[in-house]
CSV table of C-alpha atoms in Angstrom, one decimal:
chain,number,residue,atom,x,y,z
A,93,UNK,CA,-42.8,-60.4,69.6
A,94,UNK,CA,-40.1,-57.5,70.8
A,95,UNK,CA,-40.1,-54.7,68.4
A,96,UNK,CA,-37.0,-52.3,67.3
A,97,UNK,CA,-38.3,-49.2,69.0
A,98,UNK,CA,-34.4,-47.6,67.6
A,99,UNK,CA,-35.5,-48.4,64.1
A,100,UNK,CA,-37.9,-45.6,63.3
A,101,UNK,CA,-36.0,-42.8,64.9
A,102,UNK,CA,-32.5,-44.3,63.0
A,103,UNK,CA,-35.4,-44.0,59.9
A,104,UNK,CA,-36.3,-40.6,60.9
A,105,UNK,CA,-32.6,-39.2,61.4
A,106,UNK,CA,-31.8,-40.2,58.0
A,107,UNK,CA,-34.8,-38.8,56.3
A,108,UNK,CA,-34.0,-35.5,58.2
A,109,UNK,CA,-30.3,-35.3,56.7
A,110,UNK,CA,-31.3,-36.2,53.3
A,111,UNK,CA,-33.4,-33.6,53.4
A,112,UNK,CA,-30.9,-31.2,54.4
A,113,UNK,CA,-28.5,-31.8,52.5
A,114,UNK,CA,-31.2,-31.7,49.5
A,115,UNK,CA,-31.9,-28.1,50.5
A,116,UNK,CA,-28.2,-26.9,51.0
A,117,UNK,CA,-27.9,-24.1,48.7
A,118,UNK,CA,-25.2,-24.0,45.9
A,119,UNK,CA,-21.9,-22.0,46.8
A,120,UNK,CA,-21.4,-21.2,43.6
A,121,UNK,CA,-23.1,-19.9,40.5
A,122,UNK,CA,-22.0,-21.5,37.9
A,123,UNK,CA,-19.4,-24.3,36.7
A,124,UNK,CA,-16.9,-25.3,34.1
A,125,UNK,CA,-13.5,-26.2,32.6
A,126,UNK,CA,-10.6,-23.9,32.2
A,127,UNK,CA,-9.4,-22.8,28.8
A,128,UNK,CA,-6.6,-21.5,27.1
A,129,UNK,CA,-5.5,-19.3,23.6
A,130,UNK,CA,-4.5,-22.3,21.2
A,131,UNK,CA,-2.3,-22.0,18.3
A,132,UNK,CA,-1.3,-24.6,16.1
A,133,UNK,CA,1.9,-23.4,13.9
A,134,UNK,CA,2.2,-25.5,10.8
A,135,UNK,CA,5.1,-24.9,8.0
A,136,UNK,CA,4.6,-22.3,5.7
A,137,UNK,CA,7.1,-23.6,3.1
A,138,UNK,CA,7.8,-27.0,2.0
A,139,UNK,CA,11.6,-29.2,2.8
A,140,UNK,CA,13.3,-30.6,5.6
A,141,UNK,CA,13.6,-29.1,8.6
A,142,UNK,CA,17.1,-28.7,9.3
A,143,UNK,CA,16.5,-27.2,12.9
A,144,UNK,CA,13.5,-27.8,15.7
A,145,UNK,CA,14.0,-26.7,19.1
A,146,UNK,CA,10.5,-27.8,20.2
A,147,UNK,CA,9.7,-29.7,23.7
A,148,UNK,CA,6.1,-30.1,25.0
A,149,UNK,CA,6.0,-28.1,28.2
A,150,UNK,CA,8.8,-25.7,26.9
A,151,UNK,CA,7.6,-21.7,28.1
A,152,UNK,CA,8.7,-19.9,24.9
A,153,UNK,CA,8.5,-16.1,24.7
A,154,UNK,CA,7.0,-14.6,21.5
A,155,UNK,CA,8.8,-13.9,18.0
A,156,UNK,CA,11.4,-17.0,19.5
A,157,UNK,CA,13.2,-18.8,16.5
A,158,UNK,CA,12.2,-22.6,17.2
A,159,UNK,CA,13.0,-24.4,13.8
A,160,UNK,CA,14.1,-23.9,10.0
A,161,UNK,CA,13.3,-25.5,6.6
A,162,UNK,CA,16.2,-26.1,4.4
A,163,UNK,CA,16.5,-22.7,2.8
A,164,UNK,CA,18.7,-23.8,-0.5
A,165,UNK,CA,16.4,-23.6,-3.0
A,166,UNK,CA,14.9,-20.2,-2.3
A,167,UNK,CA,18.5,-18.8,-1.8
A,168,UNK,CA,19.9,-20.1,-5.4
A,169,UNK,CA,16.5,-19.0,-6.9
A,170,UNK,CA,17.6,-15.6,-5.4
A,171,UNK,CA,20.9,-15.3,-7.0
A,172,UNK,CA,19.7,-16.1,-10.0
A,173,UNK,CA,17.2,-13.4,-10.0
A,174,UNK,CA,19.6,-10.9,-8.8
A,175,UNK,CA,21.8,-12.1,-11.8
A,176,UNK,CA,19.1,-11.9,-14.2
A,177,UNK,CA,18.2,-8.1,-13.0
A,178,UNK,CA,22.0,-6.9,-13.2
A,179,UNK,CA,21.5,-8.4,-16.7
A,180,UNK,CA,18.5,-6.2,-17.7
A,181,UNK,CA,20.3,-3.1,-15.8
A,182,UNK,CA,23.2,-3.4,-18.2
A,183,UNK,CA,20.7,-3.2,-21.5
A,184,UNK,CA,19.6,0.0,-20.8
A,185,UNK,CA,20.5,2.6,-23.1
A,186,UNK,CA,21.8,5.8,-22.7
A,187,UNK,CA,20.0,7.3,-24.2
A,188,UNK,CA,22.0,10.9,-24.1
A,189,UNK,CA,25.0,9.5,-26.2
A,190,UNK,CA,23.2,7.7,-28.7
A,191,UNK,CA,21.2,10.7,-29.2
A,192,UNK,CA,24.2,13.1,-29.5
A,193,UNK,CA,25.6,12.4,-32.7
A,194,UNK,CA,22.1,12.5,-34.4
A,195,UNK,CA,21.1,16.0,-32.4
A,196,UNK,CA,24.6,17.6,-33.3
A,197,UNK,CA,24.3,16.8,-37.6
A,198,UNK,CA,20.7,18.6,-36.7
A,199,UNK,CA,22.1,21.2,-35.4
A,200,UNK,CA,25.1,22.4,-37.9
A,201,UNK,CA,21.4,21.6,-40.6
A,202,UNK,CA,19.9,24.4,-38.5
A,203,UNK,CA,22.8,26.6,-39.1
A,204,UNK,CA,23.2,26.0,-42.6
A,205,UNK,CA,19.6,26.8,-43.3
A,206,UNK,CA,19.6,29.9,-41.4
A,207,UNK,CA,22.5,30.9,-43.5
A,208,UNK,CA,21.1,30.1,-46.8
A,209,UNK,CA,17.8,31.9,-45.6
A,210,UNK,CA,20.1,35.0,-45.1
A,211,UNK,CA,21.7,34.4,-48.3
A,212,UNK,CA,18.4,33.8,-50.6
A,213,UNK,CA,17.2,37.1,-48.8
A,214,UNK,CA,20.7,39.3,-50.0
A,215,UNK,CA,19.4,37.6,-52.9
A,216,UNK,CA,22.8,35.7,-52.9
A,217,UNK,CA,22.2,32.3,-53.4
A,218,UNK,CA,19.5,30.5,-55.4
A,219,UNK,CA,16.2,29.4,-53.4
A,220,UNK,CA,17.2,25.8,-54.2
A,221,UNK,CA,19.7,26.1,-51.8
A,222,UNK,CA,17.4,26.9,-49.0
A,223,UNK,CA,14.6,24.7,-49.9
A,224,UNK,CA,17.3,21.6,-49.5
A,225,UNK,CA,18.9,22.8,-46.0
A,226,UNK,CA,15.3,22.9,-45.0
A,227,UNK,CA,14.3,19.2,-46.3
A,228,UNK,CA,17.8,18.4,-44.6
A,229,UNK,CA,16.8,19.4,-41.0
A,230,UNK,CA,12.8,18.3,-41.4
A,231,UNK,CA,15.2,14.7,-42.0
A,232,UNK,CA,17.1,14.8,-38.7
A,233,UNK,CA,14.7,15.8,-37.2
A,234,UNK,CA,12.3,12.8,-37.9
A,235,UNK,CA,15.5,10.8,-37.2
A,236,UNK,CA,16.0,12.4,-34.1
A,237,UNK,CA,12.4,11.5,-32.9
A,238,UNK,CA,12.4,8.4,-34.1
A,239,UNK,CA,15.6,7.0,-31.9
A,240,UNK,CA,13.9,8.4,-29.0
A,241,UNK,CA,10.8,6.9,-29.7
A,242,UNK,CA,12.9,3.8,-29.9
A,243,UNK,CA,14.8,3.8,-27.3
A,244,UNK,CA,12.2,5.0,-25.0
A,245,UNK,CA,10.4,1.6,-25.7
A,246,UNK,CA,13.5,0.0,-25.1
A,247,UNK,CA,13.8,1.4,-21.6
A,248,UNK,CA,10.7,1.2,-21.0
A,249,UNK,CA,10.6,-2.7,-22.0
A,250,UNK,CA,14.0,-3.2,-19.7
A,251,UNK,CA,12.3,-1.0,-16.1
A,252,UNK,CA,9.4,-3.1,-16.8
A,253,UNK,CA,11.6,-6.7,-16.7
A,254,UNK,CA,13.6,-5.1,-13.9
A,255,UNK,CA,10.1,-4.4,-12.0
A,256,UNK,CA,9.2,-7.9,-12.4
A,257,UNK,CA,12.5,-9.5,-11.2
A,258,UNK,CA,12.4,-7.0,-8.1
A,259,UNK,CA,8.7,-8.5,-7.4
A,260,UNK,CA,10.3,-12.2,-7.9
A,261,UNK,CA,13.2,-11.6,-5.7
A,262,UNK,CA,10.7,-9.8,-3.1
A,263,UNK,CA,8.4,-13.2,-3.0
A,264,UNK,CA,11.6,-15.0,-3.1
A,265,UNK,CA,12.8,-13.2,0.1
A,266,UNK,CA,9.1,-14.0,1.9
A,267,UNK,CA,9.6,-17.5,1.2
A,268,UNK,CA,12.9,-17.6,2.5
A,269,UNK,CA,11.7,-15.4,5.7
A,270,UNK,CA,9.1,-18.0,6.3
A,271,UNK,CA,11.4,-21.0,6.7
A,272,UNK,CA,12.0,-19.2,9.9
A,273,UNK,CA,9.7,-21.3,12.6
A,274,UNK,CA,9.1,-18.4,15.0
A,275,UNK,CA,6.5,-18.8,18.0
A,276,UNK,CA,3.2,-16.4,17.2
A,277,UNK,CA,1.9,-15.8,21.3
A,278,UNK,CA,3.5,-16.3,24.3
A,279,UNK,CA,2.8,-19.7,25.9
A,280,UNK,CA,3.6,-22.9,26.6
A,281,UNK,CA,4.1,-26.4,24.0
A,282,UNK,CA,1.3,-28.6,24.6
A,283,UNK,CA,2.0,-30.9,21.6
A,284,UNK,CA,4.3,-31.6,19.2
A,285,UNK,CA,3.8,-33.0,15.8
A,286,UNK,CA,7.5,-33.3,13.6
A,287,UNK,CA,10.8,-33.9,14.6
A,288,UNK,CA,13.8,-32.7,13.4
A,289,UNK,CA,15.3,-34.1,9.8
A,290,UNK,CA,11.6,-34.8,8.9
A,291,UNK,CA,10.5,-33.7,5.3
A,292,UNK,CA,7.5,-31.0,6.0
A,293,UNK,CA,5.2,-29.4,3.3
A,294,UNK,CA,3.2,-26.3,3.7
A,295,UNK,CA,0.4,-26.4,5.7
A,296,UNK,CA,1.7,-29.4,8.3
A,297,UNK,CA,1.1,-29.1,11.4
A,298,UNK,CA,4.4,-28.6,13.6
A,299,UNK,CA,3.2,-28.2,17.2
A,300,UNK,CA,0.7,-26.6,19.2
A,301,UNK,CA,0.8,-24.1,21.9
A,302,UNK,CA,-1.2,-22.2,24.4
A,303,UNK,CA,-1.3,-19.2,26.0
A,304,UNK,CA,-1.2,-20.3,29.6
A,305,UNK,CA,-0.8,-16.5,31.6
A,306,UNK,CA,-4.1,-15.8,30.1
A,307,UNK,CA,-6.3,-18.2,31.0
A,308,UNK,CA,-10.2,-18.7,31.6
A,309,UNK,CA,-13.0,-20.8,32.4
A,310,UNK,CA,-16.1,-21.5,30.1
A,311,UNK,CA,-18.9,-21.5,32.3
A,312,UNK,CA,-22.7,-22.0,31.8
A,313,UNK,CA,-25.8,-20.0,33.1
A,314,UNK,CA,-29.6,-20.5,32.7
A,315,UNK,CA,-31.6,-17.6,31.4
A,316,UNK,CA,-32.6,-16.3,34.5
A,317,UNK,CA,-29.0,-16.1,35.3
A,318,UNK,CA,-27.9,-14.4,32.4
A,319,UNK,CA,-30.1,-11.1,32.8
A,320,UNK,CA,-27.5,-10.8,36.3
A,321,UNK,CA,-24.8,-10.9,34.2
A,322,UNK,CA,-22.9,-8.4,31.5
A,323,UNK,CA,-19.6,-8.0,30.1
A,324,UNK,CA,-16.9,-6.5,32.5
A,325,UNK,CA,-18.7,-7.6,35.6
A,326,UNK,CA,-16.3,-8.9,38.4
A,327,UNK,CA,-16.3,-12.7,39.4
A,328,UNK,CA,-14.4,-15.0,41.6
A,329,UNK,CA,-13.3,-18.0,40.5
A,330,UNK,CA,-12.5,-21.4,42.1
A,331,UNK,CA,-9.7,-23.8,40.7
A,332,UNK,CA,-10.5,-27.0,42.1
A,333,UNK,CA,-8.1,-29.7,42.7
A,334,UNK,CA,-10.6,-32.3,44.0
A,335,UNK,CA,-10.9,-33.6,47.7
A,336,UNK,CA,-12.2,-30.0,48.8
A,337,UNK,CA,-8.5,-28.4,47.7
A,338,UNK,CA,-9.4,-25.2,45.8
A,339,UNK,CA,-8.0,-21.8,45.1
A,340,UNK,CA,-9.1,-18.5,44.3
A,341,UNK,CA,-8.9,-16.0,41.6
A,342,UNK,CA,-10.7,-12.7,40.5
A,343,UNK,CA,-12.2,-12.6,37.3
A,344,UNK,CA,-14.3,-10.8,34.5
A,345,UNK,CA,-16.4,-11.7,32.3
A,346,UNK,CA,-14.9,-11.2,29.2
A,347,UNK,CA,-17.3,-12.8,26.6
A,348,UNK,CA,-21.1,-14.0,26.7
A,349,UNK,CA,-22.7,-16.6,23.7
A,350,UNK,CA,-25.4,-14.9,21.8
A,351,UNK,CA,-27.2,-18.3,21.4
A,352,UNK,CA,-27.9,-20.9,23.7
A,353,UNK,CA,-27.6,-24.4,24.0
A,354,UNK,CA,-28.0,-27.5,25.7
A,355,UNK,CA,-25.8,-28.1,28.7
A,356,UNK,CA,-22.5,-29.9,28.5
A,357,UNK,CA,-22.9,-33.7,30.2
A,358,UNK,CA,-19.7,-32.7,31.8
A,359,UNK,CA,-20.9,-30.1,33.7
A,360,UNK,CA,-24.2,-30.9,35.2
A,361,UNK,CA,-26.9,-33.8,36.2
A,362,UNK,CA,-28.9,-36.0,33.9
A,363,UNK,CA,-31.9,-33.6,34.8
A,364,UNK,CA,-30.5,-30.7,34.2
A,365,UNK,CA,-29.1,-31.4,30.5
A,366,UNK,CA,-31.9,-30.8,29.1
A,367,UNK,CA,-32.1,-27.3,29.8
A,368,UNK,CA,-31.3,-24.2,27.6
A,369,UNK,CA,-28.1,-22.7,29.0
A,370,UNK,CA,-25.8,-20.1,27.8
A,371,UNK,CA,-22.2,-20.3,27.6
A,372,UNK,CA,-19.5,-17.4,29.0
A,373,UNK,CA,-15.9,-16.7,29.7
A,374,UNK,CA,-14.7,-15.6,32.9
A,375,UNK,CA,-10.8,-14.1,32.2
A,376,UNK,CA,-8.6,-15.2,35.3
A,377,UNK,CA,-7.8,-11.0,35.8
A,378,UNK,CA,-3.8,-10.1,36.3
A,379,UNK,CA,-2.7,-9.3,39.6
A,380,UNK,CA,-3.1,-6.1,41.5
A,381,UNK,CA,-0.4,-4.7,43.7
A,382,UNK,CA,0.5,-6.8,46.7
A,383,UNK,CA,-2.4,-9.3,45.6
A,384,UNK,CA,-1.9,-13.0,45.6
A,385,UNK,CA,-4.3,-13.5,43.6
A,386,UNK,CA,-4.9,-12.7,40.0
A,387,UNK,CA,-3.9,-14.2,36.5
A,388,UNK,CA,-2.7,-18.3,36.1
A,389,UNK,CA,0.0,-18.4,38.9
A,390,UNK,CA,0.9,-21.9,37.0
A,391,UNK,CA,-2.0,-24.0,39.4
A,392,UNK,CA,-4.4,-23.4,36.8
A,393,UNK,CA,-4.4,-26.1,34.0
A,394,UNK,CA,-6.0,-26.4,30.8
A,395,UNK,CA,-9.0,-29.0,31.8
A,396,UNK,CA,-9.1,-28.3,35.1
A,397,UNK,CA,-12.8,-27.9,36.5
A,398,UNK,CA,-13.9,-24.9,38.7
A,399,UNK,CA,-16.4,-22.5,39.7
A,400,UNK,CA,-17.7,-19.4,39.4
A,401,UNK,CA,-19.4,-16.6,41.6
A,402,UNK,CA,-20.9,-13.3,40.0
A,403,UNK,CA,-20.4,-10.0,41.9
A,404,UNK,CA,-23.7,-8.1,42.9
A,405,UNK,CA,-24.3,-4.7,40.8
């Protein structure tokens, strides 16, 4: 019988490169899927929206004006507050010319009963006299203090009706401010949720946004890793675009998980699940002078997986 002599080396050569390959080390330290600041912006006041300028994949700068609720209601609500407060401002007394009249009869009393006190002295003029100019001023006097007492409350009533239509018309105006769709980061649409002519109530969801420039990847290390790594350390990082294409960025880790937990299936083997790992963020850094690299150059997209590397300290 003629035997295969090429058969056991072919076997031997194969063993040899699985082998290999099984002891190739790693060129990275740790892997995982780029992330981004997410906002969702949802109405803050209920009605149509009479404008929406909103496109996913639109680049909008912050503070931008992208939409407006139907603003009637507020602004009539408005005028009639202003109205009512014009009507409180014209109640108040003045107090100095309803006063007048009463303070000038107590004056020409104060007169007369000095001069009857003068005359009772000279013995001139019987005490009786006196004893009525003084009952007459005590009189106006309690008059006196009386309409200010009153009208005091009154003004006092009408500021106090005028405060609360200034607090009313303040809320009003916050209302009205948020029917103003403005865009809270910088970034870029990812989704959108309403369409223009569309009845909206607070708290709906409108679109969502991300702040691309600033991105990051959530990586994973073991424990053994972790005691390598701290907060502001440098990293590279590895955008990678399948079929060996990747690019480069530098990094810093910008935030480290206090707990652990078991690993992602999307980031490693069957095997390796099942160990404790702890999760970090690795911020894609901006670019230095007459650098290349540095922060999301518009390559980078949310999803994407890469890899990290962790400087030596």
């Amino acid at each position: 019988m003629r035997r295969n002599v090429f058969l056991p080396f072919y076997l031997f050569s194969l063993l040899l490169f699985i082998a290999s390959c099984g002891n190739k080390e790693k060129e990275y330290d740790a892997t995982g899927v780029f992330e981004a600041t997410e906002v969702t912006v949802a109405a803050e006041q209920s009605g149509t929206l009479m404008m929406f300028d909103v496109n996913e994949g639109d680049e909008l700068a912050l503070g931008k004006e992208v939409g407006l609720v139907d603003t009637t209601q507020i602004w009539l609500k408005i005028q009639q507050a202003k109205a009512s407060r014009a009507v409180y401002q014209s109640q108040k007394p003045d107090m100095e010319k309803q006063l007048a009249a009463t303070r000038q009869q107590l004056a020409k009393a104060r007169q007369d009963q000095q001069r009857y006190r003068e005359l009772v002295a000279d013995g001139a003029a019987p005490s009786k006299m006196l004893d009525d100019a003084t009952s007459q001023v005590a009189v106006l006097q309690k008059q006196l203090d009386a309409q200010i007492s009153s009208l005091s409350n009154q003004l006092s009533t009408l500021n106090s009706q005028l405060s609360t239509v200034d607090v009313q018309v303040s809320q009003l105006m916050d209302q009205l401010q948020k029917c103003h769709i403005t865009t809270p980061i910088n970034g870029t649409v990812l989704e959108k949720y309403a369409e223009r002519g569309e009845f909206v109530a607070v708290g709906k969801p409108l679109f969502k946004m991300a702040d691309t420039q600033q991105m990051f990847i959530r990586a994973y290390v073991t424990s053994a890793q972790l005691k390598n790594i701290k907060l502001g350390q440098q990293a590279k990082v590895f955008a990678d675009y399948g079929d060996g294409q990747k690019k480069e960025y530098d990094g810093t880790v910008s935030w480290i998980s206090s707990r652990s937990e078991f690993t992602p299936k999307t980031i490693q083997t069957d095997d390796e699940r099942a160990d404790l790992v702890y999760a970090l963020k690795v911020a894609i850094k901006r670019p230095t002078a007459g650098s290349s690299q540095g922060e999301n150059d518009g390559n980078v997209k949310i999803g994407m997986y890469g890899e990290v590397t962790f400087s030596k300290e």
